[in-house]
GROMACS .gro file of C-alpha atoms in nm:
model
  394
    1MET     CA    1  10.121   7.496   2.300
    2PRO     CA    2  10.189   7.846   2.170
    3THR     CA    3   9.873   7.996   2.321
    4TYR     CA    4  10.065   8.281   2.484
    5ALA     CA    5  10.259   8.560   2.312
    6ARG     CA    6  10.519   8.560   2.588
    7LYS     CA    7  10.763   8.847   2.641
    8ASP     CA    8  11.129   8.756   2.591
    9VAL     CA    9  11.236   8.760   2.955
   10VAL     CA   10  11.281   8.486   3.214
   11PHE     CA   11  11.244   8.576   3.579
   12GLU     CA   12  11.431   8.368   3.832
   13ARG     CA   13  11.360   8.554   4.155
   14GLY     CA   14  11.110   8.791   4.310
   15GLU     CA   15  11.141   9.011   4.615
   16GLY     CA   16  10.858   9.236   4.726
   17SER     CA   17  10.774   9.464   4.433
   18TYR     CA   18  11.075   9.365   4.221
   19LEU     CA   19  11.142   9.083   3.977
   20PHE     CA   20  11.493   8.972   3.881
   21ALA     CA   21  11.564   8.819   3.540
   22THR     CA   22  11.819   8.556   3.444
   23ASP     CA   23  12.023   8.820   3.261
   24GLY     CA   24  12.071   9.012   3.586
   25ARG     CA   25  11.823   9.292   3.516
   26ARG     CA   26  11.589   9.414   3.789
   27TYR     CA   27  11.231   9.512   3.703
   28VAL     CA   28  10.970   9.710   3.896
   29ASP     CA   29  10.666   9.482   3.902
   30PHE     CA   30  10.344   9.671   3.827
   31THR     CA   31  10.178   9.348   3.706
   32SER     CA   32  10.159   9.144   4.029
   33GLY     CA   33  10.110   8.831   3.821
   34ILE     CA   34   9.791   8.999   3.689
   35ALA     CA   35   9.656   9.102   4.030
   36VAL     CA   36   9.767   8.779   4.200
   37ASN     CA   37  10.077   8.873   4.400
   38ASN     CA   38   9.894   9.135   4.605
   39LEU     CA   39  10.140   9.094   4.893
   40GLY     CA   40  10.442   9.102   4.663
   41HIS     CA   41  10.688   8.828   4.584
   42CYS     CA   42  10.812   8.583   4.846
   43HIS     CA   43  10.642   8.754   5.139
   44PRO     CA   44  10.838   8.613   5.437
   45GLN     CA   45  10.529   8.507   5.634
   46LEU     CA   46  10.379   8.327   5.334
   47VAL     CA   47  10.710   8.154   5.261
   48ARG     CA   48  10.726   8.024   5.619
   49THR     CA   49  10.365   7.903   5.602
   50LEU     CA   50  10.424   7.724   5.272
   51GLN     CA   51  10.743   7.558   5.397
   52ASP     CA   52  10.584   7.451   5.726
   53GLN     CA   53  10.274   7.306   5.560
   54ALA     CA   54  10.479   7.140   5.285
   55ALA     CA   55  10.664   6.949   5.556
   56LYS     CA   56  10.337   6.829   5.713
   57LEU     CA   57  10.062   6.753   5.459
   58TRP     CA   58   9.984   6.861   5.101
   59HIS     CA   59   9.674   6.681   4.984
   60THR     CA   60   9.413   6.436   5.109
   61SER     CA   61   9.118   6.482   4.861
   62ASN     CA   62   8.780   6.612   4.964
   63LEU     CA   63   8.675   6.269   5.091
   64PHE     CA   64   8.783   6.393   5.434
   65ARG     CA   65   8.750   6.707   5.644
   66ILE     CA   66   9.030   6.958   5.585
   67GLY     CA   67   9.114   7.165   5.891
   68ASN     CA   68   9.287   7.451   5.709
   69GLY     CA   69   8.996   7.478   5.466
   70GLU     CA   70   8.736   7.486   5.743
   71LYS     CA   71   8.932   7.760   5.919
   72LEU     CA   72   8.963   7.958   5.596
   73ALA     CA   73   8.592   7.925   5.520
   74LEU     CA   74   8.492   8.047   5.865
   75ARG     CA   75   8.718   8.351   5.834
   76LEU     CA   76   8.589   8.439   5.487
   77VAL     CA   77   8.230   8.407   5.612
   78GLU     CA   78   8.309   8.635   5.905
   79ASN     CA   79   8.451   8.894   5.666
   80SER     CA   80   8.197   8.891   5.382
   81PHE     CA   81   7.828   8.869   5.295
   82ALA     CA   82   7.854   8.491   5.248
   83ASP     CA   83   7.736   8.200   5.464
   84THR     CA   84   7.901   7.918   5.271
   85MET     CA   85   8.154   7.849   4.994
   86PHE     CA   86   8.319   7.593   4.770
   87PHE     CA   87   8.695   7.589   4.716
   88CYS     CA   88   8.838   7.526   4.368
   89ASN     CA   89   9.164   7.593   4.181
   90SER     CA   90   9.108   7.901   3.966
   91GLY     CA   91   8.887   8.195   3.884
   92ALA     CA   92   8.730   8.032   3.579
   93GLU     CA   93   8.630   7.731   3.792
   94ALA     CA   94   8.481   7.967   4.048
   95ILE     CA   95   8.272   8.131   3.776
   96GLU     CA   96   8.154   7.794   3.644
   97GLY     CA   97   8.060   7.684   3.997
   98GLY     CA   98   7.870   8.005   4.059
   99ILE     CA   99   7.674   7.960   3.736
  100LYS     CA  100   7.580   7.606   3.840
  101LEU     CA  101   7.472   7.731   4.182
  102ILE     CA  102   7.243   7.994   4.030
  103ARG     CA  103   7.079   7.751   3.789
  104LYS     CA  104   7.035   7.496   4.068
  105TYR     CA  105   6.881   7.760   4.296
  106GLN     CA  106   6.620   7.842   4.034
  107TYR     CA  107   6.555   7.471   3.975
  108VAL     CA  108   6.497   7.379   4.341
  109THR     CA  109   6.284   7.687   4.405
  110GLY     CA  110   6.036   7.594   4.135
  111ASN     CA  111   6.177   7.780   3.835
  112PRO     CA  112   6.345   7.511   3.623
  113LYS     CA  113   6.316   7.716   3.303
  114ARG     CA  114   6.534   7.992   3.443
  115TYR     CA  115   6.892   7.941   3.326
  116LYS     CA  116   7.002   8.261   3.151
  117LEU     CA  117   7.250   8.511   3.292
  118ILE     CA  118   7.266   8.877   3.201
  119CYS     CA  119   7.633   8.970   3.164
  120PHE     CA  120   7.809   9.286   3.040
  121GLN     CA  121   7.996   9.404   2.736
  122ALA     CA  122   8.379   9.405   2.774
  123ALA     CA  123   8.357   9.160   3.065
  124PHE     CA  124   8.611   8.886   3.128
  125HIS     CA  125   8.517   8.582   3.333
  126GLY     CA  126   8.770   8.319   3.220
  127ARG     CA  127   8.849   8.074   2.941
  128LEU     CA  128   8.636   7.767   3.016
  129LEU     CA  129   8.344   7.725   2.778
  130ASN     CA  130   8.067   7.869   2.997
  131ALA     CA  131   8.299   8.136   3.136
  132LEU     CA  132   8.388   8.225   2.776
  133ALA     CA  133   8.021   8.253   2.683
  134ALA     CA  134   7.966   8.477   2.985
  135THR     CA  135   8.263   8.686   2.869
  136GLY     CA  136   8.111   8.710   2.522
  137ASN     CA  137   8.422   8.844   2.347
  138GLU     CA  138   8.416   8.726   1.982
  139LYS     CA  139   8.796   8.717   1.971
  140TYR     CA  140   8.809   8.458   2.249
  141LEU     CA  141   8.509   8.258   2.121
  142GLU     CA  142   8.618   8.222   1.758
  143GLY     CA  143   8.678   7.865   1.648
  144PHE     CA  144   8.546   7.696   1.960
  145GLY     CA  145   8.204   7.610   1.823
  146PRO     CA  146   7.873   7.768   1.914
  147PRO     CA  147   7.892   7.957   2.244
  148ALA     CA  148   7.723   7.793   2.541
  149ALA     CA  149   7.360   7.902   2.551
  150GLY     CA  150   7.208   8.137   2.802
  151TYR     CA  151   7.431   8.446   2.815
  152MET     CA  152   7.318   8.794   2.716
  153HIS     CA  153   7.531   9.107   2.725
  154ALA     CA  154   7.422   9.455   2.824
  155PRO     CA  155   7.622   9.778   2.825
  156LEU     CA  156   7.777   9.853   3.163
  157ASN     CA  157   7.603  10.116   3.377
  158ASN     CA  158   7.279  10.110   3.173
  159THR     CA  159   6.998   9.997   3.402
  160ASN     CA  160   6.720  10.031   3.146
  161VAL     CA  161   6.880   9.785   2.905
  162VAL     CA  162   6.930   9.532   3.184
  163ARG     CA  163   6.570   9.563   3.300
  164ASP     CA  164   6.443   9.516   2.943
  165MET     CA  165   6.650   9.196   2.907
  166VAL     CA  166   6.485   9.017   3.201
  167ASP     CA  167   6.242   8.747   3.089
  168ASP     CA  168   6.091   8.425   3.224
  169GLU     CA  169   6.417   8.237   3.158
  170THR     CA  170   6.650   8.479   3.336
  171ALA     CA  171   6.820   8.328   3.642
  172GLY     CA  172   7.073   8.593   3.749
  173ILE     CA  173   7.304   8.884   3.672
  174LEU     CA  174   7.684   8.845   3.657
  175VAL     CA  175   7.896   9.159   3.690
  176GLU     CA  176   8.250   9.266   3.779
  177PRO     CA  177   8.250   9.567   4.016
  178ILE     CA  178   8.550   9.683   3.811
  179GLN     CA  179   8.627   9.526   3.473
  180GLY     CA  180   9.001   9.461   3.476
  181GLU     CA  181   9.064   9.289   3.144
  182GLY     CA  182   8.800   9.508   2.979
  183GLY     CA  183   9.006   9.821   3.040
  184VAL     CA  184   8.964   9.905   3.413
  185ARG     CA  185   8.599  10.009   3.366
  186GLU     CA  186   8.398  10.061   3.685
  187ALA     CA  187   8.036   9.970   3.752
  188ASN     CA  188   7.913  10.274   3.944
  189ALA     CA  189   7.751  10.238   4.285
  190GLN     CA  190   7.404  10.342   4.166
  191PHE     CA  191   7.419  10.083   3.889
  192LEU     CA  192   7.503   9.811   4.142
  193ARG     CA  193   7.213   9.927   4.360
  194ASP     CA  194   6.988   9.908   4.054
  195LEU     CA  195   7.106   9.555   3.976
  196ARG     CA  196   7.033   9.453   4.335
  197SER     CA  197   6.681   9.597   4.302
  198ILE     CA  198   6.618   9.421   3.970
  199CYS     CA  199   6.732   9.088   4.118
  200ASP     CA  200   6.510   9.131   4.423
  201GLU     CA  201   6.211   9.235   4.211
  202PHE     CA  202   6.232   8.945   3.964
  203GLY     CA  203   6.368   8.666   4.188
  204LEU     CA  204   6.715   8.664   4.029
  205LEU     CA  205   7.051   8.609   4.199
  206LEU     CA  206   7.319   8.880   4.184
  207PHE     CA  207   7.660   8.726   4.106
  208TYR     CA  208   7.978   8.933   4.151
  209ASP     CA  209   8.302   8.838   3.980
  210GLU     CA  210   8.563   8.962   4.231
  211ILE     CA  211   8.843   8.750   4.090
  212HIS     CA  212   9.037   9.065   3.997
  213THR     CA  213   8.903   9.301   4.260
  214GLY     CA  214   8.909   9.083   4.571
  215PHE     CA  215   9.171   9.045   4.844
  216GLY     CA  216   9.254   9.411   4.886
  217ARG     CA  217   9.319   9.515   4.527
  218THR     CA  218   9.081   9.814   4.558
  219GLY     CA  219   9.183   9.910   4.913
  220LYS     CA  220   8.920   9.699   5.087
  221LEU     CA  221   8.902   9.321   5.122
  222TRP     CA  222   8.616   9.319   4.863
  223ALA     CA  223   8.535   9.582   4.603
  224TYR     CA  224   8.161   9.557   4.676
  225GLU     CA  225   8.230   9.716   5.015
  226HIS     CA  226   8.279  10.049   4.837
  227SER     CA  227   7.915  10.049   4.720
  228GLY     CA  228   7.768   9.863   5.016
  229VAL     CA  229   7.568   9.648   4.772
  230ALA     CA  230   7.612   9.281   4.863
  231PRO     CA  231   7.563   8.999   4.610
  232ASP     CA  232   7.405   8.657   4.653
  233VAL     CA  233   7.700   8.479   4.494
  234MET     CA  234   8.065   8.579   4.442
  235ALA     CA  235   8.364   8.428   4.260
  236ILE     CA  236   8.711   8.487   4.407
  237ALA     CA  237   9.064   8.372   4.320
  238LYS     CA  238   9.385   8.560   4.213
  239GLY     CA  239   9.502   8.737   4.534
  240MET     CA  240   9.351   8.463   4.749
  241GLY     CA  241   9.670   8.254   4.747
  242ASN     CA  242   9.920   8.522   4.638
  243GLY     CA  243  10.038   8.282   4.364
  244VAL     CA  244   9.931   7.947   4.505
  245PRO     CA  245   9.641   7.831   4.282
  246ILE     CA  246   9.315   7.858   4.475
  247GLY     CA  247   8.971   8.003   4.409
  248ALA     CA  248   8.621   7.977   4.552
  249PHE     CA  249   8.260   8.064   4.492
  250MET     CA  250   8.081   8.203   4.794
  251ALA     CA  251   7.709   8.243   4.856
  252THR     CA  252   7.434   8.300   5.105
  253GLU     CA  253   7.270   7.987   5.247
  254LYS     CA  254   6.952   8.079   5.060
  255ALA     CA  255   7.130   8.102   4.724
  256ALA     CA  256   7.324   7.779   4.785
  257GLN     CA  257   7.026   7.569   4.894
  258GLY     CA  258   7.048   7.351   4.583
  259MET     CA  259   7.415   7.262   4.626
  260VAL     CA  260   7.371   6.938   4.817
  261PRO     CA  261   7.609   6.635   4.823
  262GLY     CA  262   7.686   6.511   4.474
  263THR     CA  263   7.605   6.833   4.286
  264HIS     CA  264   7.963   6.958   4.251
  265GLY     CA  265   8.318   6.851   4.331
  266SER     CA  266   8.693   6.903   4.290
  267THR     CA  267   8.990   6.673   4.338
  268TYR     CA  268   9.239   6.939   4.447
  269GLY     CA  269   9.018   7.229   4.550
  270GLY     CA  270   9.093   7.365   4.898
  271ASN     CA  271   9.359   7.109   4.985
  272PRO     CA  272   9.564   7.152   5.306
  273LEU     CA  273   9.859   7.320   5.128
  274VAL     CA  274   9.672   7.594   4.941
  275THR     CA  275   9.432   7.672   5.225
  276ALA     CA  276   9.725   7.708   5.466
  277VAL     CA  277   9.872   7.976   5.239
  278ALA     CA  278   9.533   8.147   5.189
  279ASN     CA  279   9.491   8.161   5.567
  280SER     CA  280   9.833   8.323   5.589
  281VAL     CA  281   9.727   8.581   5.328
  282LEU     CA  282   9.429   8.665   5.549
  283ASP     CA  283   9.656   8.683   5.856
  284VAL     CA  284   9.844   8.964   5.685
  285MET     CA  285   9.544   9.143   5.535
  286LEU     CA  286   9.321   9.131   5.841
  287ALA     CA  287   9.588   9.268   6.074
  288PRO     CA  288   9.479   9.601   6.227
  289GLY     CA  289   9.569   9.895   6.005
  290PHE     CA  290   9.668   9.691   5.700
  291PHE     CA  291   9.403   9.829   5.465
  292ASP     CA  292   9.454  10.181   5.603
  293GLY     CA  293   9.809  10.156   5.472
  294VAL     CA  294   9.692  10.020   5.137
  295ARG     CA  295   9.449  10.308   5.092
  296GLU     CA  296   9.712  10.563   5.195
  297ARG     CA  297   9.955  10.436   4.932
  298ALA     CA  298   9.680  10.412   4.669
  299ALA     CA  299   9.580  10.770   4.746
  300TYR     CA  300   9.944  10.864   4.691
  301LEU     CA  301   9.969  10.678   4.361
  302ARG     CA  302   9.651  10.790   4.183
  303PRO     CA  303   9.734  11.166   4.173
  304LYS     CA  304  10.075  11.073   4.034
  305LEU     CA  305   9.904  10.896   3.743
  306ASP     CA  306   9.671  11.192   3.689
  307ARG     CA  307   9.980  11.416   3.682
  308LEU     CA  308  10.140  11.196   3.416
  309VAL     CA  309   9.828  11.231   3.201
  310LYS     CA  310   9.842  11.610   3.231
  311ASP     CA  311  10.216  11.621   3.161
  312HIS     CA  312  10.197  11.392   2.857
  313PRO     CA  313   9.865  11.463   2.682
  314THR     CA  314   9.982  11.331   2.345
  315VAL     CA  315  10.080  10.995   2.496
  316LEU     CA  316   9.829  10.935   2.775
  317ALA     CA  317   9.455  11.000   2.760
  318GLU     CA  318   9.319  10.908   3.102
  319ALA     CA  319   9.389  10.748   3.440
  320ARG     CA  320   9.123  10.506   3.567
  321GLY     CA  321   9.038  10.281   3.858
  322THR     CA  322   9.023  10.246   4.234
  323GLY     CA  323   9.285  10.154   4.494
  324PHE     CA  324   9.560   9.952   4.329
  325LEU     CA  325   9.338   9.841   4.039
  326LEU     CA  326   9.437  10.124   3.807
  327GLY     CA  327   9.489  10.182   3.438
  328LEU     CA  328   9.628  10.433   3.193
  329ARG     CA  329   9.438  10.470   2.867
  330CYS     CA  330   9.695  10.556   2.604
  331HIS     CA  331   9.697  10.755   2.281
  332VAL     CA  332   9.995  10.553   2.163
  333PRO     CA  333   9.935  10.179   2.116
  334ALA     CA  334   9.916  10.022   2.462
  335GLY     CA  335  10.121   9.727   2.339
  336ASP     CA  336  10.402   9.964   2.240
  337MET     CA  337  10.384  10.124   2.585
  338VAL     CA  338  10.414   9.782   2.752
  339LEU     CA  339  10.728   9.705   2.548
  340LYS     CA  340  10.880  10.049   2.617
  341LEU     CA  341  10.822  10.010   2.992
  342GLN     CA  342  10.981   9.667   2.987
  343GLU     CA  343  11.281   9.812   2.804
  344LEU     CA  344  11.311  10.073   3.081
  345GLY     CA  345  11.278   9.820   3.365
  346MET     CA  346  10.908   9.783   3.446
  347VAL     CA  347  10.653   9.510   3.371
  348VAL     CA  348  10.282   9.590   3.327
  349PRO     CA  349   9.990   9.403   3.166
  350ILE     CA  350   9.769   9.531   2.887
  351ALA     CA  351   9.387   9.555   2.889
  352GLY     CA  352   9.099   9.647   2.658
  353GLU     CA  353   9.026  10.000   2.531
  354ASN     CA  354   9.402  10.057   2.473
  355VAL     CA  355   9.470  10.059   2.847
  356VAL     CA  356   9.788   9.966   3.031
  357ARG     CA  357   9.700   9.821   3.368
  358VAL     CA  358   9.883   9.958   3.674
  359PHE     CA  359   9.879   9.671   3.924
  360PRO     CA  360  10.164   9.704   4.178
  361PRO     CA  361  10.151   9.477   4.483
  362ILE     CA  362   9.926   9.651   4.736
  363THR     CA  363  10.218   9.645   4.979
  364THR     CA  364  10.446   9.843   4.746
  365PRO     CA  365  10.641  10.110   4.939
  366VAL     CA  366  10.607  10.473   4.832
  367ALA     CA  367  10.970  10.480   4.717
  368VAL     CA  368  10.903  10.197   4.470
  369LEU     CA  369  10.581  10.363   4.354
  370ASP     CA  370  10.789  10.673   4.280
  371GLU     CA  371  11.040  10.458   4.092
  372GLY     CA  372  10.759  10.318   3.880
  373ILE     CA  373  10.612  10.661   3.811
  374ALA     CA  374  10.955  10.783   3.701
  375ILE     CA  375  10.981  10.493   3.454
  376ILE     CA  376  10.638  10.568   3.306
  377ASP     CA  377  10.736  10.935   3.281
  378ALA     CA  378  11.056  10.838   3.098
  379ALA     CA  379  10.860  10.616   2.860
  380CYS     CA  380  10.621  10.901   2.780
  381ARG     CA  381  10.917  11.132   2.710
  382ASP     CA  382  11.063  10.874   2.472
  383PHE     CA  383  10.733  10.857   2.282
  384GLU     CA  384  10.717  11.238   2.269
  385SER     CA  385  11.073  11.257   2.134
  386ALA     CA  386  10.989  11.001   1.867
  387MET     CA  387  10.681  11.203   1.769
  388VAL     CA  388  10.892  11.520   1.732
  389LYS     CA  389  11.150  11.338   1.516
  390ALA     CA  390  10.878  11.187   1.302
  391LYS     CA  391  10.725  11.532   1.250
  392GLU     CA  392  11.064  11.681   1.158
  393ASN     CA  393  11.126  11.403   0.907
  394ALA     CA  394  10.779  11.422   0.755
   0.00000   0.00000   0.00000
């Protein structure tokens, strides 16, 4: 179905921070499969893990214990706020599972009327019907019938509005620490502390969507570590499998007390193949010094983006974001910038608020970051030249 407006390029090979097309062209990849390929393309350790596991066992169903999944769950518990989790196949499924968990928690703790979630304007939580309602974007909802009930949207970083929205039917608050699709918009640390306080005061559960921000994208394993404000529930996916489809919703034991046998399930979720790869991703990320290197490279990249904004004020308006979850708000149409960068040998995704996302693999060497910056600089110069010519011809 033509549900994607795909770019006219076919990639046949990836290596680290580069993609190679069928026409022989090489591209600097500042998309990372939309924050999925955090360790770059065809990471040698992940390739070996995938090949080894593929030769042993792919899938058994969740009728049986899965050793790789149990190992992965224990490691994620040891390295997060969570006590327990459920493996699924995607971020949208993780969001849907988290919503069910929150409603079930309220039901089993004597609050069956509580089902509503407070969400935020410009959010993006996925394309399934409840995830779409939580997203709340009219463009995505149009034509799919009435939105699922129970989702209200507040402006980001406005505590008073959130507090005023809480009523006897409110079950929880769903927020992205950094809105990726919405234009790389950050929830500030004080706002997250306020949300935690509101949840504790009114008996709500705090639900983080770390599908974009998790697995090192911000320079730490989880973005919430920057604020120190832990949630009760969290959805993860994207970088979890570095391209192998896997997601999960994680929770404290208290929050998950309603999720007993028979309340939720998945045929493929957490099968031996995908959990082997996710364990291998953690092997790389949890190695001593790994995140120090990520933060060093991110600290190198961000000033370069700020410099581009200063050098090209008629083309670029602002650099945003944390770690390797960055964006450039443009004065020129962001879609035109994406096409220009592709023409010059770089791929990037677009976002809301006329932002071009800057999502290199978090392992990208400084030399490749410089190559990418040079391409963006060249694109800005092309736009400036076109502006001058247009002015001369006016």
